[in-house]
CSV table of C-alpha atoms and ligand atoms in Angstrom, one decimal:
chain,number,residue,atom,x,y,z
D,1,VAL,CA,31.2,-6.0,139.7
D,2,SER,CA,33.6,-3.3,138.9
D,3,GLY,CA,36.5,-2.4,140.4
D,4,ARG,CA,38.4,0.7,140.9
D,5,VAL,CA,42.1,1.7,139.3
D,6,TYR,CA,44.3,3.8,140.9
D,7,LEU,CA,47.0,5.4,138.9
D,8,VAL,CA,49.9,5.8,141.9
D,9,GLY,CA,52.7,7.8,141.6
D,10,ALA,CA,55.5,5.9,142.7
D,11,GLY,CA,58.1,8.5,143.3
D,12,PRO,CA,61.6,8.4,141.8
D,13,GLY,CA,62.3,5.3,143.5
D,14,ALA,CA,63.3,5.6,147.1
D,15,LEU,CA,61.2,3.4,149.3
D,16,ASP,CA,59.7,6.1,151.5
D,17,LEU,CA,59.3,8.8,149.4
D,18,LEU,CA,55.9,6.9,148.2
D,19,THR,CA,53.0,9.0,149.9
D,20,LEU,CA,51.3,7.5,152.4
D,21,ARG,CA,48.3,7.2,150.3
D,22,ALA,CA,50.2,5.1,147.6
D,23,ALA,CA,51.4,2.5,150.7
D,24,ARG,CA,48.1,1.9,152.0
D,25,LEU,CA,47.0,1.2,148.3
D,26,LEU,CA,49.2,-1.1,148.0
D,27,GLU,CA,48.4,-3.0,151.3
D,28,SER,CA,44.7,-3.3,150.2
D,29,ALA,CA,45.2,-4.0,146.3
D,30,ASP,CA,43.9,-7.0,145.0
D,31,ILE,CA,46.5,-7.0,141.9
D,32,VAL,CA,49.3,-4.4,140.7
D,33,PHE,CA,50.8,-3.2,137.3
D,34,TYR,CA,54.4,-2.2,138.0
D,35,ASP,CA,56.5,-0.5,135.6
D,36,ALA,CA,60.5,-1.2,134.8
D,37,LEU,CA,61.3,2.2,137.2
D,38,ALA,CA,59.5,0.7,140.0
D,39,ASN,CA,61.2,-0.1,143.1
D,40,PRO,CA,61.0,-4.1,143.9
D,41,GLU,CA,61.3,-2.9,147.6
D,42,MET,CA,57.9,-1.4,147.2
D,43,LEU,CA,56.0,-4.1,145.9
D,44,LYS,CA,56.3,-5.8,148.9
D,45,LEU,CA,53.7,-3.5,150.4
D,46,ALA,CA,51.3,-5.5,148.4
D,47,PRO,CA,51.5,-9.0,149.9
D,48,ASN,CA,48.1,-9.9,148.8
D,49,ALA,CA,48.5,-8.2,145.6
D,50,LYS,CA,48.9,-10.3,141.8
D,51,LEU,CA,52.1,-8.6,140.4
D,52,VAL,CA,51.5,-7.6,137.0
D,53,ALA,CA,54.9,-6.0,135.1
D,54,VAL,CA,54.5,-3.8,132.1
D,55,GLY,CA,58.1,-2.6,132.1
D,56,LYS,CA,58.6,-0.1,129.0
D,57,ARG,CA,61.8,1.3,129.8
D,58,HIS,CA,63.3,2.8,126.6
D,59,GLY,CA,61.1,1.0,124.7
D,60,ARG,CA,62.7,-2.2,124.6
D,61,HIS,CA,60.6,-5.0,126.1
D,62,SER,CA,57.5,-2.6,125.4
D,63,THR,CA,54.0,-4.2,126.7
D,64,ALA,CA,51.8,-1.7,123.8
D,65,GLN,CA,50.0,0.9,125.4
D,66,THR,CA,46.9,-0.6,124.4
D,67,PHE,CA,47.4,-4.0,125.7
D,68,ILE,CA,47.9,-2.2,129.1
D,69,ASN,CA,44.6,-0.5,128.9
D,70,LYS,CA,42.9,-3.8,128.2
D,71,GLN,CA,44.5,-5.4,130.8
D,72,LEU,CA,43.5,-2.3,133.3
D,73,VAL,CA,40.0,-2.4,132.2
D,74,ASP,CA,40.0,-6.6,132.5
D,75,ALA,CA,41.6,-6.8,135.6
D,76,ALA,CA,38.9,-3.9,137.0
D,77,LYS,CA,36.0,-6.4,136.3
D,78,LYS,CA,37.6,-8.9,138.3
D,79,TYR,CA,39.7,-7.3,141.5
D,80,ALA,CA,37.7,-4.5,143.4
D,81,THR,CA,41.0,-2.8,143.8
D,82,VAL,CA,43.5,-2.5,141.1
D,83,VAL,CA,46.5,-0.4,141.2
D,84,ARG,CA,48.5,1.2,138.4
D,85,LEU,CA,51.8,2.4,140.0
D,86,LYS,CA,54.0,4.7,137.8
D,87,GLY,CA,57.6,5.9,138.3
D,88,GLY,CA,57.7,9.5,139.2
D,89,ASP,CA,54.3,11.5,139.1
D,90,PRO,CA,51.9,9.1,137.5
D,91,MET,CA,50.9,12.6,135.1
D,92,LEU,CA,54.4,14.0,134.1
D,93,PHE,CA,55.4,11.5,130.8
D,94,GLY,CA,53.3,8.6,131.7
D,95,ARG,CA,50.6,7.9,129.4
D,96,ALA,CA,48.3,8.6,132.3
D,97,GLN,CA,46.0,9.9,129.8
D,98,GLU,CA,45.7,7.1,128.0
D,99,GLU,CA,44.7,4.8,130.4
D,100,ILE,CA,42.2,6.9,132.0
D,101,ASP,CA,40.3,7.4,128.8
D,102,ALA,CA,40.3,3.5,127.9
D,103,LEU,CA,39.3,3.2,131.6
D,104,THR,CA,36.7,6.1,131.3
D,105,ALA,CA,35.7,5.2,128.2
D,106,ALA,CA,35.1,1.4,129.7
D,107,GLY,CA,32.6,3.2,132.6
D,108,ILE,CA,35.7,2.1,135.4
D,109,GLU,CA,36.0,4.2,138.5
D,110,VAL,CA,39.4,5.8,137.9
D,111,GLU,CA,41.5,7.6,140.5
D,112,VAL,CA,45.3,9.3,140.3
D,113,VAL,CA,46.9,9.4,143.5
D,114,PRO,CA,50.2,11.7,142.7
D,115,GLY,CA,54.4,11.3,143.1
D,116,ILE,CA,57.4,12.9,143.5
D,117,THR,CA,58.3,13.8,140.0
D,118,ALA,CA,62.2,12.9,139.1
D,119,ALA,CA,62.9,16.7,138.5
D,120,LEU,CA,62.1,17.3,142.0
D,121,ALA,CA,63.9,15.0,143.4
D,122,ALA,CA,67.3,16.0,141.4
D,123,SER,CA,66.2,19.0,142.7
D,124,ALA,CA,66.3,18.0,146.4
D,125,SER,CA,69.5,15.9,145.7
D,126,LEU,CA,71.3,18.7,144.2
D,127,LYS,CA,70.2,21.3,147.2
D,128,VAL,CA,69.6,23.6,144.0
D,129,SER,CA,66.1,25.6,143.8
D,130,LEU,CA,64.7,25.4,140.6
D,131,THR,CA,63.1,28.4,140.9
D,132,ARG,CA,66.0,30.1,143.2
D,133,ARG,CA,64.2,33.9,143.7
D,134,GLY,CA,65.9,36.5,141.4
D,135,ILE,CA,67.2,33.8,139.0
D,136,ALA,CA,64.6,31.7,137.6
D,137,ARG,CA,61.5,32.4,137.5
D,138,HIS,CA,59.9,29.6,135.0
D,139,VAL,CA,60.7,26.0,134.7
D,140,ALA,CA,60.4,23.7,131.9
D,141,PHE,CA,59.6,20.1,132.0
D,142,VAL,CA,60.4,18.7,128.6
D,143,THR,CA,61.0,15.7,126.5
D,144,PRO,CA,62.8,15.0,123.0
D,145,ARG,CA,60.9,11.9,123.5
D,146,ILE,CA,58.4,11.6,120.6
D,147,GLY,CA,56.3,8.7,120.0
D,148,LYS,CA,54.1,7.4,116.6
D,149,MET,CA,51.7,9.7,115.6
D,150,GLU,CA,52.4,12.1,117.8
D,151,ARG,CA,52.3,16.2,117.2
D,152,GLU,CA,55.6,17.6,116.9
D,153,SER,CA,56.4,20.0,119.2
D,154,ASP,CA,59.0,22.8,119.8
D,155,TRP,CA,60.4,21.0,122.9
D,156,ILE,CA,64.4,22.4,122.3
D,157,ALA,CA,62.5,26.4,121.8
D,158,THR,CA,61.0,26.0,125.6
D,159,ALA,CA,64.2,24.3,126.7
D,160,VAL,CA,66.4,27.4,125.3
D,161,ALA,CA,64.0,30.0,126.6
D,162,ALA,CA,63.0,28.5,130.4
D,163,ASP,CA,65.5,29.8,132.6
D,164,THR,CA,65.6,26.3,134.2
D,165,ALA,CA,64.9,23.4,131.8
D,166,VAL,CA,64.6,20.4,132.9
D,167,ILE,CA,65.0,17.3,130.7
D,168,TYR,CA,63.1,13.4,131.1
D,169,MET,CA,64.6,10.6,128.6
D,170,GLY,CA,67.0,12.5,127.2
D,171,ALA,CA,70.1,11.2,128.7
D,172,GLY,CA,70.4,8.3,125.9
D,173,GLU,CA,70.9,11.2,123.2
D,174,ALA,CA,72.7,13.9,125.6
D,175,GLU,CA,75.0,15.0,122.5
D,176,ALA,CA,72.4,15.7,120.2
D,177,ILE,CA,70.4,17.8,122.9
D,178,ALA,CA,73.5,19.4,123.6
D,179,GLN,CA,74.5,20.6,120.1
D,180,THR,CA,71.0,21.5,118.8
D,181,LEU,CA,70.4,23.6,122.4
D,182,ILE,CA,73.7,25.5,121.9
D,183,ALA,CA,73.0,25.8,117.6
D,184,ARG,CA,69.5,27.5,118.7
D,185,GLY,CA,70.3,29.9,121.0
D,186,ARG,CA,71.5,28.3,124.7
D,187,ARG,CA,74.7,29.2,126.0
D,188,ALA,CA,77.3,26.7,126.0
D,189,ASP,CA,78.5,27.5,129.1
D,190,THR,CA,75.2,27.3,130.9
D,191,PRO,CA,75.7,25.3,134.0
D,192,VAL,CA,74.0,21.7,133.8
D,193,ALA,CA,74.2,18.7,135.9
D,194,LEU,CA,72.7,15.0,135.0
D,195,ILE,CA,71.8,13.1,137.9
D,196,GLU,CA,71.1,9.1,137.4
D,197,ASN,CA,69.0,7.2,139.9
D,198,ALA,CA,68.1,10.3,141.9
D,199,SER,CA,67.2,8.8,145.3
D,200,LEU,CA,68.3,6.0,145.2
D,201,ALA,CA,71.3,4.1,147.0
D,202,SER,CA,73.5,3.7,143.6
D,203,GLU,CA,72.3,7.9,142.9
D,204,ARG,CA,75.2,9.8,140.8
D,205,GLN,CA,75.2,13.0,139.6
D,206,TRP,CA,77.8,15.5,137.8
D,207,LEU,CA,77.6,19.0,137.0
D,208,GLY,CA,79.2,21.1,134.0
D,209,ARG,CA,78.6,23.2,131.3
D,210,LEU,CA,76.2,22.4,128.3
D,211,GLU,CA,78.9,22.2,126.0
D,212,GLU,CA,80.8,19.3,128.0
D,213,LEU,CA,77.4,17.3,128.2
D,214,ALA,CA,78.0,14.9,125.8
D,215,VAL,CA,81.6,14.0,128.0
D,216,ILE,CA,79.7,13.6,130.8
D,217,SER,CA,76.5,11.5,129.4
D,218,ARG,CA,79.7,8.9,128.9
D,219,ALA,CA,80.0,8.1,132.5
D,220,LEU,CA,76.2,7.2,132.8
D,221,ASN,CA,75.9,3.0,133.8
D,222,GLY,CA,72.0,2.5,132.4
D,223,GLY,CA,70.0,3.6,134.8
D,224,PRO,CA,67.0,6.5,134.7
D,225,ALA,CA,68.8,10.0,134.3
D,226,ILE,CA,67.5,13.6,134.3
D,227,ILE,CA,69.4,16.6,133.0
D,228,VAL,CA,68.9,19.8,134.2
D,229,LEU,CA,70.0,22.9,132.6
D,230,GLY,CA,70.3,26.6,134.1
D,231,GLU,CA,72.0,29.5,135.9
D,232,VAL,CA,70.1,28.2,139.2
D,233,LEU,CA,73.0,25.3,139.2
D,234,ALA,CA,75.4,28.1,138.9
D,235,GLU,CA,74.9,29.6,142.3
D,236,ARG,CA,76.0,25.7,143.7
D,237,GLY,CA,79.2,26.6,145.5
D,238,ALA,CA,80.4,22.9,144.2
D,239,LEU,CA,80.3,23.5,140.9
D,240,GLN,CA,82.3,27.3,141.0
D,241,ALA,CA,84.7,25.7,142.7
D,242,LEU,CA,85.3,22.2,140.4
D,243,THR,CA,84.6,24.6,137.4
D,244,GLU,CA,88.6,23.9,136.8
D,245,LEU,CA,88.1,20.3,136.9
D,246,PRO,CA,87.1,18.3,133.6
D,247,ALA,CA,83.6,17.5,133.5
D,248,TRP,CA,84.2,13.8,134.4
D,249,ARG,CA,85.7,14.7,137.5
D,250,HIS,CA,82.3,16.6,138.5
D,251,LEU,CA,81.4,13.5,140.6
D,252,SER,CA,78.8,14.0,143.7
D,253,SER,CA,79.9,11.0,145.5
D,254,SER,CA,83.2,13.7,146.0
D,255,LEU,CA,80.6,16.6,146.3
D,256,GLY,CA,78.7,14.8,149.0
T,301,LIG,N1,56.0,10.2,135.4
T,301,LIG,C1,58.3,10.1,135.9
T,301,LIG,C2,58.7,10.3,134.6
T,301,LIG,C3,58.7,9.2,133.2
T,301,LIG,S1,59.3,9.0,131.8
T,301,LIG,C4,58.5,11.4,136.5
T,301,LIG,O1,57.0,11.9,136.7
T,301,LIG,O2,59.6,11.3,137.2
T,301,LIG,C5,61.0,8.3,132.4
T,301,LIG,C6,62.2,9.4,133.1
T,301,LIG,O3,62.3,10.0,134.3
T,301,LIG,C7,63.6,8.8,132.5
T,301,LIG,O4,63.6,8.9,130.9
T,301,LIG,C8,64.5,9.9,133.2
T,301,LIG,O5,64.6,11.3,132.6
T,301,LIG,C9,63.4,10.4,134.4
T,301,LIG,N2,63.6,9.6,135.9
T,301,LIG,C10,62.8,9.0,136.4
T,301,LIG,N3,63.2,8.4,137.8
T,301,LIG,C11,64.5,8.9,137.6
T,301,LIG,C12,65.6,8.9,138.7
T,301,LIG,N4,65.1,8.1,139.5
T,301,LIG,N5,66.4,9.6,138.4
T,301,LIG,C13,66.4,10.0,137.0
T,301,LIG,N6,66.0,10.0,136.4
T,301,LIG,C14,64.3,9.6,136.3
């Protein structure tokens, strides 16, 4: 009676950054639960599926996680192939564990299909290796976002210490983040990049210094955005060429 639930990484947004496995599962899906981050074009790959939106961006229009868990369990009792499409990679900052645990507890089989996470899509767009030899030997993926009942985490110390730090879900509080990182010891002139809508036609990127991050972030347009921090960015010729310009002029559209 029980179907199988696939937690499928949708990647950063571009349709052709889906894995083949993800595309095949969408094609055979009976029902697809999708995030606010999902590209509508992707849903067209699931012509036979019932489509259910479970968006949770910025906590707005929030569908409580326990309700999503229950919907997945119920769907698995009705349908053979249940796809839960999640932005980027399902296992990073995506509450995958809650869903896996709830499904497993209900005796339902779960499989996870990895996807390209936003940090790596941003790295590709910037053409900057996050682990450039001789400059960065560690990369930290961090988020300032903390949910109810969650244990405190000193993500700041990690973002200060990491050769390269990538900050998810932080663009909306870029000013506070920059101030805190500088107060805690990260150099104010650390190169920083802000990338909005990575991999999509609407992608934009800005380069600057950590002390300019607040100003840069005012140019954001409401799309998902990620912050990359570290000396690996200084090696990018474009940043060196543009250091004379104010940060808000460091637009990727003019960098190509
Ligand atoms: N599981 C996802 C992350 C979910 S948290 C992944 O692996 O990418 C949501 C955060 O991811 C956003 O606040 C933003 O910081 C980042 N993000 C997701 N898609 C993005 C994109 N296309 N461009 C830039 N940042 C993105």
